Amino acid sequence: MTLLAVERIKLFTTRSPWWCAAVTLAIVIGFAALITGTADFQVSVASTQSGYGFGLAVIMVLAALSITTEYRFGTIRTTFQAVPNRTSALLAKTTVVALLALVIGEAAAFGALGLSAVMDSGANLALSSAADWRQVAGVGVVYALTAVMAVAVGIMIRHSAGAISLLLIYSMLVESLIPLIPAVGEDIHRWMPFNVVEKFLSGDGSARGAAAEGPPLSTSTLSPTLALVYFAGVAALLLTVSLVVAKKRDA
Amino acid sequence: MIEANGLTKRYGKTVAVDDLTFAAEAGKVTGFLGPNGAGKSTTMRMLLGLDNPTSGTATIDGKRYHELRHPLRTVGALLDAKWVHPNRSARAHLTWMAKANGIPKRRVDEVLETVGLTSVAGKRAGGFSLGMSQRLGIAGALLGDPQVLLFDEPVNGLDPEGIFWIRQFMHRLADEGRTVFVSSHLLSEMALTANELIVIGRGKLIAQSSTKEFVARASENAVKVRSPQLTAFRPVLSAAGAGLIDEDGSVIVSGLDCEAIGELAAKHDVVLHELSPQHGSLEAAFMQLAGDAVEYTAVIDSEDAAKAAELVAAR
Ligand SMILES: Nc1ncnc2c1ncn2[C@@H]1O[C@H](COP(=O)(O)OP(=O)(O)OP(=O)(O)O)[C@@H](O)[C@H]1O
Ligand SMILES: [Mg+2]
């Protein structure tokens, strides 16, 4: 508990988490406003969450920075001096960052839904099924798990620019290019984490309403619940590896 | 009490610290002297559990760093004054450190007061001058009221006033019975602060002795004299107050320089076959262990050694 408090103090006594939180909210809610205001189709629960991917990128930046700046400014050494058990120190940091991402994600997703409901009172934006709930409330959960991955990558890479570009290039580019590999591309893509977690969020697209507008659905064959478990598993694996690395390495 | 036992650190092919064994005791300022790249910072990082030794142990009061429960309450350290997040305030920086080791919050204001940063406690540390950063680093080291303190080149880049302040501070800490371990690459600086010296070169231990003794050895100059009339010349040299050590066929004279010896020889019609200044035993030690006289002169150039001798005498 003490360590969580320590990491909370550290996180909120710098500016970047505030900025990242504000930017994520602005992007996700702003996107919803844009879509709802200009859509020539029936606005749905799913369409209000169109800014999710951009918010995700900002969350990755926030989470990666939370640890890479410690390496950059040498405060990681002060941290390990105060808490020689590196695993506990880093786990506490990961937890705090993940919780912040959860809160930001939920606020952004429900903010987007709420603003759209206000803008287009005729649209059916009630959360009437499990799929609807996953589509909105799932955003915070996915952001939290993504934050865990980003912290893990940050621990391993240690450099802000390196960690952030790796994360962004992977999630925005690599996963969507994999299906282009002949023969096996589609099969590999089916198991790539950000594709899989899309299954958790949008399932078979039932939150899209009658218009069924939106980007291609996930090709994962897992159920939404298993998709989330899989995604969480990948995050846990990355974190474990990073903790082992951090423990062995010179600080 | 700080102890290193066979402490060794390799970075790839570089041997940064090589089988180092030493101890720094409570109630004294122990200087850790060595030229750039000698391995001082690496040793300190190993003492703090930041770098893992390749072999050997580094202990504080008999425990390895990671075995300490609230380490900041046992060991305070200032390795690099810049290890602060530039956008975090001085107070926030100390607050999280205090929180991590169960140190009461009022202690933060106390140490800020001690180092004279109270008025800028809420300002971002990134805007601090080097002297202020150094003070903040010291505040962090003092936070847990530890019995053991480590400072890595704390006076580097400070103005005379700042240097003076830090020196006084170290003495006070040692007088309170704490173990103070402080590194430097200048003998004259150590002459002012340290009671004991641990000298290293290329990662190896060159000497551990009292500062007084060390400075005496470092500033001692000896001259080798070879002459067919040595038997006659010896009493003359002794009478002039020189110390004499016999070597086969020659004599090592201490306490007189070449000029004085040459003039004495001329006055007494003594033929000299050799009159050569000898480097101190320390240089020989450096040569033998570090394999490099440049290392020696980097730590102890003769001017600096003379200054150190004066300073020690004045203390
Ligand atoms: N992380 C590292 N990776 C590789 N080599 C290192 C590392 N840290 C130190 N070294 C090397 O180890 C040697 C000792 O360095 P160290 O910084 O401990 O010396 P120092 O006595 O503190 O010197 P200075 O007076 O310059 O601070 C140097 O040759 C240095 O280049
Ligand atoms: Mg150094």
Coordinates of C-alpha atoms and ligand atoms in Angstrom, one line a residue:
Chain A
M1 CA 0.0 0.0 0.0
T2 CA 2.8 2.4 0.9
L3 CA 4.5 1.8 -2.4
L4 CA 1.3 2.5 -4.2
A5 CA 1.1 5.8 -2.4
V6 CA 4.7 6.5 -3.3
E7 CA 4.1 5.9 -7.0
R8 CA 0.9 8.0 -6.9
I9 CA 2.9 10.9 -5.5
K10 CA 5.5 10.4 -8.1
L11 CA 3.0 10.2 -10.9
F12 CA 0.9 13.2 -10.0
T13 CA 3.7 15.6 -9.1
T14 CA 4.8 15.8 -12.7
R15 CA 2.8 17.3 -15.5
S16 CA 2.8 14.6 -18.2
P17 CA 0.0 12.4 -16.7
W18 CA -2.3 15.4 -16.5
W19 CA -1.6 16.3 -20.0
C20 CA -2.0 12.8 -21.3
A21 CA -5.3 12.4 -19.4
A22 CA -6.6 15.7 -20.8
V23 CA -5.5 14.8 -24.3
T24 CA -7.1 11.3 -24.2
L25 CA -10.4 12.7 -22.9
A26 CA -10.4 15.4 -25.5
I27 CA -9.6 13.0 -28.4
V28 CA -12.1 10.3 -27.5
I29 CA -14.9 12.7 -26.6
G30 CA -14.1 15.0 -29.4
F31 CA -14.2 12.2 -31.9
A32 CA -17.6 11.1 -30.6
A33 CA -18.9 14.6 -31.1
L34 CA -17.5 14.8 -34.6
I35 CA -19.0 11.5 -35.6
T36 CA -22.3 12.1 -34.0
G37 CA -22.5 15.6 -35.4
T38 CA -21.6 14.7 -39.0
A39 CA -22.8 11.1 -39.4
D40 CA -25.0 10.3 -42.3
F41 CA -25.8 7.0 -40.7
Q42 CA -27.7 5.9 -37.6
V43 CA -25.4 6.8 -34.6
S44 CA -24.8 3.7 -32.4
V45 CA -23.1 2.8 -29.1
A46 CA -20.2 1.6 -31.1
S47 CA -19.9 4.7 -33.2
T48 CA -19.6 6.9 -30.1
Q49 CA -16.4 5.0 -29.3
S50 CA -14.6 5.7 -32.6
G51 CA -11.9 7.7 -30.9
Y52 CA -10.8 4.7 -28.8
G53 CA -7.8 3.8 -30.9
F54 CA -6.3 7.3 -30.7
G55 CA -6.9 7.5 -27.0
L56 CA -5.1 4.1 -26.7
A57 CA -2.0 5.6 -28.4
V58 CA -1.9 8.5 -25.9
I59 CA -2.3 6.0 -23.0
M60 CA 0.7 4.1 -24.3
V61 CA 2.7 7.3 -24.4
L62 CA 1.6 8.1 -20.8
A63 CA 2.4 4.7 -19.5
A64 CA 5.8 4.3 -21.3
L65 CA 6.8 7.8 -20.2
S66 CA 6.0 7.1 -16.5
I67 CA 8.9 4.7 -16.4
T68 CA 11.3 5.9 -19.2
T69 CA 11.5 9.4 -17.6
E70 CA 12.7 7.7 -14.4
Y71 CA 15.5 6.2 -16.4
R72 CA 16.1 9.4 -18.3
F73 CA 16.4 11.5 -15.2
G74 CA 18.1 8.9 -13.0
T75 CA 15.2 8.9 -10.5
I76 CA 14.9 5.2 -11.0
R77 CA 18.1 4.9 -9.0
T78 CA 16.7 7.0 -6.2
T79 CA 13.6 4.7 -6.4
F80 CA 15.7 1.6 -6.1
Q81 CA 17.7 3.2 -3.3
A82 CA 14.5 3.8 -1.3
V83 CA 13.0 0.4 -2.3
P84 CA 15.7 -2.1 -3.1
N85 CA 13.1 -4.7 -4.0
R86 CA 12.8 -3.7 -7.6
T87 CA 10.0 -6.0 -8.4
S88 CA 7.7 -4.5 -5.7
A89 CA 8.7 -0.9 -6.7
L90 CA 7.9 -1.6 -10.4
L91 CA 4.8 -3.5 -9.7
A92 CA 3.5 -0.6 -7.6
K93 CA 4.2 1.8 -10.4
T94 CA 2.5 -0.5 -13.0
T95 CA -0.5 -0.8 -10.8
V96 CA -0.8 3.0 -10.3
V97 CA -0.4 3.7 -14.0
A98 CA -2.9 1.0 -14.9
L99 CA -5.5 2.4 -12.5
L100 CA -5.0 5.8 -13.9
A101 CA -5.5 4.4 -17.4
L102 CA -8.7 2.6 -16.2
V103 CA -10.1 5.8 -14.8
I104 CA -9.2 7.8 -17.9
G105 CA -10.6 5.1 -20.2
E106 CA -13.9 4.9 -18.4
A107 CA -14.3 8.7 -18.2
A108 CA -13.5 9.1 -21.9
A109 CA -15.8 6.2 -23.0
F110 CA -18.8 7.3 -20.9
G111 CA -18.1 10.9 -21.7
A112 CA -18.2 10.1 -25.4
L113 CA -21.4 8.2 -25.0
G114 CA -23.0 10.9 -22.9
L115 CA -22.0 13.7 -25.2
S116 CA -23.4 11.9 -28.2
A117 CA -26.6 11.2 -26.4
V118 CA -27.0 14.9 -25.6
M119 CA -26.2 15.9 -29.2
D120 CA -28.4 13.3 -30.9
S121 CA -31.4 12.7 -28.6
G122 CA -33.1 10.5 -31.2
A123 CA -30.3 7.9 -31.3
N124 CA -30.6 4.7 -29.4
L125 CA -27.6 4.9 -27.1
A126 CA -28.9 2.9 -24.2
L127 CA -26.6 0.2 -23.0
S128 CA -29.1 -2.7 -23.4
S129 CA -26.9 -5.7 -23.9
A130 CA -23.6 -7.2 -22.6
A131 CA -22.1 -6.3 -26.0
D132 CA -23.1 -2.6 -25.5
W133 CA -21.5 -2.6 -22.1
R134 CA -18.3 -4.2 -23.3
Q135 CA -18.0 -1.7 -26.1
V136 CA -18.1 1.3 -23.6
A137 CA -17.0 0.1 -20.2
G138 CA -14.5 -2.2 -21.8
V139 CA -12.4 0.8 -23.0
G140 CA -11.0 1.5 -19.5
V141 CA -10.2 -2.1 -19.0
V142 CA -8.3 -2.3 -22.3
Y143 CA -6.5 1.0 -21.6
A144 CA -5.4 -0.4 -18.2
L145 CA -4.0 -3.6 -19.7
T146 CA -2.4 -1.7 -22.5
A147 CA -0.8 0.6 -19.9
V148 CA 0.7 -2.5 -18.3
M149 CA 2.2 -3.6 -21.6
A150 CA 3.5 -0.1 -22.2
V151 CA 5.2 0.1 -18.8
A152 CA 6.7 -3.3 -19.4
V153 CA 8.1 -2.2 -22.7
G154 CA 9.3 1.0 -21.1
I155 CA 11.2 -1.0 -18.4
M156 CA 12.9 -3.1 -21.0
I157 CA 13.8 -0.4 -23.5
R158 CA 14.4 2.4 -20.9
H159 CA 14.5 5.1 -23.6
S160 CA 11.3 7.2 -24.2
A161 CA 11.7 7.6 -27.9
G162 CA 12.5 4.0 -28.5
A163 CA 9.8 2.6 -26.3
I164 CA 7.1 4.9 -27.6
S165 CA 7.9 4.3 -31.3
L166 CA 8.0 0.6 -30.8
L167 CA 4.6 0.6 -29.1
L168 CA 3.0 2.9 -31.6
I169 CA 4.5 1.2 -34.7
Y170 CA 3.5 -2.2 -33.4
S171 CA -0.1 -1.4 -32.4
M172 CA -0.9 0.9 -35.3
L173 CA 1.1 -0.6 -38.1
V174 CA 2.7 -4.0 -37.6
E175 CA -0.5 -5.8 -36.6
S176 CA -2.5 -4.5 -39.6
L177 CA 0.3 -5.4 -42.0
I178 CA 0.7 -9.0 -40.8
P179 CA -2.3 -10.2 -42.8
L180 CA -0.5 -9.2 -46.0
I181 CA 2.0 -12.1 -45.5
P182 CA 0.9 -14.7 -47.9
A183 CA -0.7 -17.9 -46.6
V184 CA 0.1 -17.6 -42.9
G185 CA -0.5 -13.9 -42.4
E186 CA -4.2 -14.2 -41.5
D187 CA -3.5 -17.1 -39.1
I188 CA -0.9 -15.1 -37.2
H189 CA -3.0 -12.0 -37.2
R190 CA -5.8 -13.9 -35.5
W191 CA -3.7 -14.2 -32.4
M192 CA -2.1 -10.8 -32.3
P193 CA -3.1 -9.0 -29.1
F194 CA -4.7 -5.8 -30.3
N195 CA -6.7 -7.7 -32.9
V196 CA -7.8 -10.1 -30.3
V197 CA -8.8 -7.4 -27.8
E198 CA -10.9 -5.8 -30.5
K199 CA -13.0 -9.0 -30.2
F200 CA -13.6 -8.3 -26.6
L201 CA -14.7 -4.7 -27.3
S202 CA -16.8 -5.1 -30.4
G203 CA -17.5 -8.8 -30.5
D204 CA -19.5 -9.6 -33.6
G205 CA -20.5 -5.9 -34.0
S206 CA -23.9 -6.1 -32.3
A207 CA -23.2 -2.7 -30.6
R208 CA -23.2 -1.1 -34.0
G209 CA -26.9 -1.1 -34.4
A210 CA -28.8 -1.4 -37.6
A211 CA -26.5 0.7 -39.7
A212 CA -23.6 -1.7 -38.8
E213 CA -21.1 1.1 -39.8
G214 CA -17.5 0.8 -38.6
P215 CA -14.0 -0.6 -39.2
P216 CA -13.5 -4.3 -39.9
L217 CA -14.3 -6.5 -37.0
S218 CA -11.8 -8.6 -35.2
T219 CA -10.8 -11.9 -36.9
S220 CA -10.2 -13.6 -33.6
T221 CA -12.0 -16.9 -33.0
L222 CA -12.1 -16.5 -29.3
S223 CA -15.2 -15.5 -27.3
P224 CA -15.1 -11.9 -26.0
T225 CA -14.3 -13.1 -22.5
L226 CA -11.5 -15.3 -23.6
A227 CA -10.2 -12.5 -25.8
L228 CA -9.9 -10.3 -22.8
V229 CA -8.2 -13.1 -20.8
Y230 CA -5.8 -13.6 -23.7
F231 CA -5.0 -9.9 -23.8
A232 CA -4.4 -9.8 -20.1
G233 CA -2.2 -12.9 -20.4
V234 CA 0.0 -11.1 -22.9
A235 CA 0.2 -8.1 -20.6
A236 CA 1.2 -10.3 -17.7
L237 CA 3.8 -12.1 -19.7
L238 CA 5.4 -8.9 -20.9
L239 CA 5.4 -7.5 -17.4
T240 CA 7.0 -10.6 -15.9
V241 CA 9.7 -10.6 -18.5
S242 CA 10.4 -6.9 -17.9
L243 CA 10.6 -7.5 -14.1
V244 CA 13.0 -10.3 -14.5
V245 CA 15.2 -8.1 -16.7
A246 CA 15.0 -5.2 -14.3
K247 CA 16.0 -7.3 -11.4
K248 CA 19.1 -8.7 -13.1
R249 CA 20.3 -5.6 -14.8
D250 CA 22.4 -2.8 -13.3
A251 CA 20.1 0.1 -12.5
Chain B
M1 CA 30.6 1.0 8.9
I2 CA 31.1 0.4 5.2
E3 CA 33.0 -2.7 4.0
A4 CA 34.1 -3.9 0.7
N5 CA 35.5 -7.4 0.4
G6 CA 37.1 -8.6 -2.8
L7 CA 34.7 -6.3 -4.6
T8 CA 35.0 -6.6 -8.4
K9 CA 33.0 -5.2 -11.3
R10 CA 33.4 -5.8 -15.0
Y11 CA 31.6 -4.1 -17.8
G12 CA 32.3 -6.3 -20.7
K13 CA 36.1 -6.1 -21.0
T14 CA 36.5 -3.1 -18.8
V15 CA 37.4 -4.0 -15.2
A16 CA 36.0 -0.9 -13.4
V17 CA 36.6 -2.2 -9.9
D18 CA 39.3 -4.9 -9.2
D19 CA 39.3 -7.0 -6.1
L20 CA 38.8 -4.0 -3.8
T21 CA 38.9 -4.6 0.0
F22 CA 38.5 -1.7 2.4
A23 CA 36.5 -0.5 5.4
A24 CA 35.2 3.0 6.4
E25 CA 34.5 3.5 10.1
A26 CA 32.0 5.4 12.0
G27 CA 32.8 8.8 13.4
K28 CA 35.2 9.6 10.6
V29 CA 35.2 11.2 7.2
T30 CA 36.7 8.6 5.0
G31 CA 37.9 10.0 1.7
F32 CA 37.8 7.8 -1.4
L33 CA 40.4 9.2 -3.7
G34 CA 41.2 8.2 -7.3
P35 CA 41.7 9.7 -10.7
N36 CA 38.8 9.9 -13.3
G37 CA 37.6 6.5 -14.2
A38 CA 39.3 4.8 -11.2
G39 CA 36.0 3.2 -10.2
K40 CA 34.8 5.4 -7.4
S41 CA 31.2 5.9 -8.6
T42 CA 31.0 2.2 -9.6
T43 CA 32.0 1.2 -6.1
M44 CA 29.4 3.5 -4.6
R45 CA 26.7 2.1 -6.9
M46 CA 27.6 -1.4 -5.8
L47 CA 27.4 -0.3 -2.1
L48 CA 23.9 0.9 -2.8
G49 CA 22.8 -2.2 -4.6
L50 CA 22.3 -0.4 -7.8
D51 CA 25.0 -2.3 -9.8
N52 CA 25.6 -6.0 -9.1
P53 CA 29.2 -6.9 -8.3
T54 CA 30.8 -9.4 -10.6
S55 CA 32.3 -10.9 -7.5
G56 CA 32.9 -9.9 -3.9
T57 CA 30.6 -8.2 -1.5
A58 CA 29.8 -4.7 -0.4
T59 CA 28.1 -4.3 3.0
I60 CA 26.8 -1.6 5.2
D61 CA 26.9 -2.5 9.0
G62 CA 27.4 -6.0 7.9
K63 CA 24.4 -6.2 5.7
R64 CA 24.0 -6.1 1.9
Y65 CA 22.0 -3.1 0.8
H66 CA 18.9 -5.0 -0.3
E67 CA 18.8 -6.7 3.2
L68 CA 18.2 -3.3 4.8
R69 CA 14.6 -2.8 5.8
H70 CA 14.1 0.9 5.4
P71 CA 17.4 1.6 3.7
L72 CA 17.1 5.4 3.6
R73 CA 17.1 5.3 7.4
T74 CA 20.4 3.5 7.5
V75 CA 22.3 4.9 4.4
G76 CA 21.9 8.3 2.9
A77 CA 23.6 8.9 -0.4
L78 CA 24.2 11.6 -2.9
L79 CA 25.7 10.1 -6.1
D80 CA 24.4 12.5 -8.7
A81 CA 22.6 15.8 -7.9
K82 CA 20.8 15.6 -11.2
W83 CA 18.8 12.5 -10.3
V84 CA 15.6 14.5 -9.8
H85 CA 12.7 14.9 -12.1
P86 CA 13.0 18.4 -13.4
N87 CA 9.3 19.1 -13.2
R88 CA 8.9 17.9 -9.7
S89 CA 9.2 20.3 -6.8
A90 CA 12.0 19.8 -4.2
R91 CA 9.4 19.1 -1.6
A92 CA 7.5 16.6 -3.7
H93 CA 10.8 14.8 -4.5
L94 CA 11.6 14.4 -0.8
T95 CA 8.0 13.6 0.1
W96 CA 7.9 10.4 -2.0
M97 CA 11.3 9.3 -0.7
A98 CA 10.1 9.8 2.9
K99 CA 6.8 8.0 2.2
A100 CA 8.7 5.0 0.8
N101 CA 10.7 4.5 4.0
G102 CA 8.1 5.4 6.6
I103 CA 9.8 8.7 7.4
P104 CA 7.5 11.3 9.0
K105 CA 6.4 14.1 6.7
R106 CA 7.7 16.8 9.0
R107 CA 11.2 15.5 8.4
V108 CA 11.0 16.8 4.8
D109 CA 10.6 20.3 6.0
E110 CA 13.4 19.8 8.6
V111 CA 16.0 18.7 6.0
L112 CA 14.9 21.4 3.6
E113 CA 15.6 23.8 6.4
T114 CA 18.9 22.2 7.2
V115 CA 20.2 22.6 3.6
G116 CA 18.6 26.1 3.3
L117 CA 16.1 25.3 0.6
T118 CA 12.9 26.1 2.5
S119 CA 12.2 29.2 0.4
V120 CA 12.3 27.3 -2.9
A121 CA 10.8 24.0 -1.7
G122 CA 7.8 24.4 -3.9
K123 CA 9.8 25.3 -7.0
R124 CA 10.5 22.8 -9.8
A125 CA 13.9 21.2 -9.3
G126 CA 14.7 21.5 -12.9
G127 CA 15.3 25.3 -12.4
F128 CA 17.8 24.8 -9.6
S129 CA 21.4 25.9 -9.9
L130 CA 24.0 23.2 -9.4
G131 CA 24.6 24.3 -5.8
M132 CA 20.9 24.1 -5.1
S133 CA 20.6 20.7 -6.7
Q134 CA 23.5 19.5 -4.6
R135 CA 21.8 20.8 -1.5
L136 CA 18.6 19.0 -2.5
G137 CA 20.7 15.8 -3.0
I138 CA 22.1 16.2 0.5
A139 CA 18.7 16.8 1.9
G140 CA 17.6 13.5 0.4
A141 CA 20.6 11.8 1.9
L142 CA 19.8 13.2 5.3
L143 CA 16.1 12.4 5.1
G144 CA 16.1 9.2 7.1
D145 CA 18.7 10.5 9.6
P146 CA 21.0 7.7 8.6
Q147 CA 24.2 6.6 10.4
V148 CA 26.0 6.0 7.1
L149 CA 26.4 8.7 4.4
L150 CA 27.9 8.4 0.9
F151 CA 28.8 11.3 -1.2
D152 CA 30.2 11.1 -4.7
E153 CA 32.3 14.1 -5.6
P154 CA 29.9 16.5 -3.7
V155 CA 32.0 19.6 -4.3
N156 CA 32.3 19.2 -8.1
G157 CA 31.3 22.4 -9.8
L158 CA 30.5 24.3 -6.7
D159 CA 31.6 27.8 -5.8
P160 CA 34.0 28.3 -2.9
E161 CA 31.1 29.2 -0.6
G162 CA 29.3 26.0 -1.5
I163 CA 32.5 23.9 -1.1
F164 CA 33.1 25.4 2.3
W165 CA 29.5 24.6 3.4
I166 CA 29.8 21.0 2.3
R167 CA 33.1 20.5 4.1
Q168 CA 31.7 21.9 7.3
F169 CA 28.8 19.7 6.9
M170 CA 30.8 16.5 6.5
H171 CA 32.8 17.3 9.6
R172 CA 29.6 17.8 11.6
L173 CA 28.1 14.5 10.4
A174 CA 31.3 12.6 11.4
D175 CA 31.5 14.4 14.7
E176 CA 27.9 13.1 15.4
G177 CA 29.4 9.7 15.1
R178 CA 28.2 8.9 11.6
T179 CA 30.2 7.1 8.9
V180 CA 30.9 9.6 6.1
F181 CA 32.3 8.2 2.9
V182 CA 33.2 10.8 0.3
S183 CA 34.9 10.5 -3.0
S184 CA 37.2 13.0 -4.8
H185 CA 39.9 13.1 -7.3
L186 CA 41.9 15.9 -5.5
L187 CA 44.2 15.2 -2.7
S188 CA 44.1 18.8 -1.5
E189 CA 40.4 18.6 -1.2
M190 CA 40.6 15.4 0.8
A191 CA 43.3 16.9 3.0
L192 CA 40.6 19.3 4.2
T193 CA 37.8 16.9 4.7
A194 CA 39.0 13.4 5.3
N195 CA 40.4 11.8 8.4
E196 CA 41.1 8.6 6.6
L197 CA 41.9 7.9 3.0
I198 CA 41.2 5.0 0.7
V199 CA 43.1 5.5 -2.5
I200 CA 42.4 3.6 -5.7
G201 CA 43.7 3.6 -9.3
R202 CA 42.3 1.6 -12.2
G203 CA 39.9 -0.1 -9.8
K204 CA 42.6 -1.4 -7.5
L205 CA 43.4 -0.4 -3.9
I206 CA 46.6 1.7 -3.7
A207 CA 46.5 2.7 -0.1
Q208 CA 44.4 2.9 3.0
S209 CA 45.8 5.1 5.7
S210 CA 45.2 8.2 7.7
T211 CA 45.2 11.4 5.6
K212 CA 48.1 12.7 7.5
E213 CA 50.3 9.7 6.8
F214 CA 49.2 9.6 3.2
V215 CA 50.0 13.2 2.6
A216 CA 53.3 12.8 4.2
R217 CA 54.1 10.0 1.9
A218 CA 52.8 11.8 -1.2
S219 CA 54.7 15.0 -0.6
E220 CA 57.9 13.3 0.5
N221 CA 60.8 13.9 -2.0
A222 CA 63.8 11.7 -2.1
V223 CA 67.1 12.0 -4.0
K224 CA 69.4 9.2 -5.0
V225 CA 73.0 10.0 -4.5
R226 CA 75.9 7.8 -5.9
S227 CA 79.5 8.8 -5.1
P228 CA 82.9 7.1 -4.6
Q229 CA 83.2 9.3 -1.5
L230 CA 80.0 8.3 0.1
T231 CA 81.6 7.4 3.4
A232 CA 82.8 10.9 3.7
F233 CA 79.7 12.5 2.4
R234 CA 77.2 10.7 4.7
P235 CA 78.0 12.6 7.9
V236 CA 77.7 15.9 5.9
L237 CA 74.3 15.0 4.7
S238 CA 73.2 13.9 8.2
A239 CA 74.5 17.1 9.7
A240 CA 72.3 19.0 7.2
G241 CA 69.3 17.2 8.6
A242 CA 68.7 14.7 5.8
G243 CA 67.3 11.2 6.3
L244 CA 69.5 8.5 4.7
I245 CA 68.6 5.1 3.5
D246 CA 71.3 2.9 2.1
E247 CA 70.9 1.2 -1.2
D248 CA 73.6 -0.9 -2.8
G249 CA 76.4 1.5 -3.8
S250 CA 74.2 4.6 -3.3
V251 CA 72.1 6.4 -0.7
I252 CA 68.5 7.6 -0.8
V253 CA 68.4 11.1 0.8
S254 CA 65.2 12.5 2.0
G255 CA 64.5 16.0 3.3
L256 CA 66.9 17.8 0.9
D257 CA 66.4 18.6 -2.7
C258 CA 69.0 18.1 -5.5
E259 CA 70.2 21.7 -5.4
A260 CA 71.0 21.6 -1.7
I261 CA 72.8 18.2 -2.1
G262 CA 74.8 19.4 -5.1
E263 CA 75.9 22.5 -3.3
L264 CA 77.0 20.6 -0.2
A265 CA 78.9 18.2 -2.4
A266 CA 80.7 21.1 -4.1
K267 CA 81.5 22.7 -0.8
H268 CA 83.1 19.5 0.5
D269 CA 84.8 18.6 -2.7
V270 CA 82.8 15.4 -3.1
V271 CA 82.6 13.8 -6.5
L272 CA 79.0 12.8 -7.4
H273 CA 78.3 10.0 -10.0
E274 CA 74.6 10.3 -9.7
L275 CA 72.1 12.8 -8.3
S276 CA 68.6 11.9 -9.3
P277 CA 65.2 12.8 -7.8
Q278 CA 63.3 9.7 -6.8
H279 CA 59.6 9.4 -7.1
G280 CA 57.7 8.8 -3.9
S281 CA 56.8 5.4 -2.7
L282 CA 53.2 6.2 -3.6
E283 CA 54.1 6.7 -7.2
A284 CA 55.8 3.3 -7.1
A285 CA 52.7 1.8 -5.6
F286 CA 50.6 3.4 -8.4
M287 CA 53.0 2.1 -11.0
Q288 CA 52.9 -1.3 -9.6
L289 CA 49.2 -1.7 -9.2
A290 CA 47.7 0.6 -11.8
G291 CA 50.6 0.3 -14.1
D292 CA 50.4 4.0 -14.9
A293 CA 52.3 7.0 -13.6
V294 CA 49.8 9.3 -15.4
E295 CA 47.2 8.0 -13.0
Y296 CA 49.4 8.9 -10.1
T297 CA 50.0 12.5 -11.3
A298 CA 46.3 12.9 -11.9
V299 CA 45.6 12.3 -8.3
I300 CA 48.8 13.7 -6.7
D301 CA 50.6 16.3 -8.7
S302 CA 53.4 17.8 -6.7
E303 CA 51.8 21.2 -6.3
D304 CA 48.6 19.7 -5.1
A305 CA 50.5 17.4 -2.7
A306 CA 52.5 20.4 -1.3
K307 CA 49.2 22.3 -0.8
A308 CA 47.7 19.2 0.9
A309 CA 50.7 19.0 3.2
E310 CA 50.2 22.6 4.2
L311 CA 46.5 22.1 4.7
V312 CA 47.0 19.0 6.8
A313 CA 49.6 20.8 8.9
A314 CA 47.2 23.7 9.5
R315 CA 44.4 21.5 10.6
Ligands
LIG1 N1 27.7 1.4 -17.0 C1 28.9 1.3 -17.4 N2 29.2 0.6 -18.6 C2 30.4 0.4 -19.0 N3 31.5 0.9 -18.4 C3 31.4 1.6 -17.3 C4 30.1 1.8 -16.8 N4 30.2 2.6 -15.6 C5 31.5 2.8 -15.5 N5 32.2 2.3 -16.5 C6 33.7 2.3 -16.7 O1 34.3 1.9 -15.5 C7 35.4 2.7 -15.1 C8 35.2 3.3 -13.8 O2 34.2 4.3 -13.9 P1 33.7 5.2 -12.6 O3 32.6 6.0 -13.1 O4 33.3 4.2 -11.5 O5 34.9 6.0 -12.2 P2 35.1 7.2 -11.3 O6 36.2 6.9 -10.4 O7 33.8 7.5 -10.6 O8 35.5 8.4 -12.2 P3 35.1 9.9 -12.2 O9 36.1 10.6 -11.4 O10 35.3 10.3 -13.7 O11 33.7 10.1 -11.8 C9 35.6 3.7 -16.3 O12 36.5 3.1 -17.1 C10 34.2 3.7 -16.9 O13 34.3 4.0 -18.3
MG2 MG 32.5 9.2 -10.7

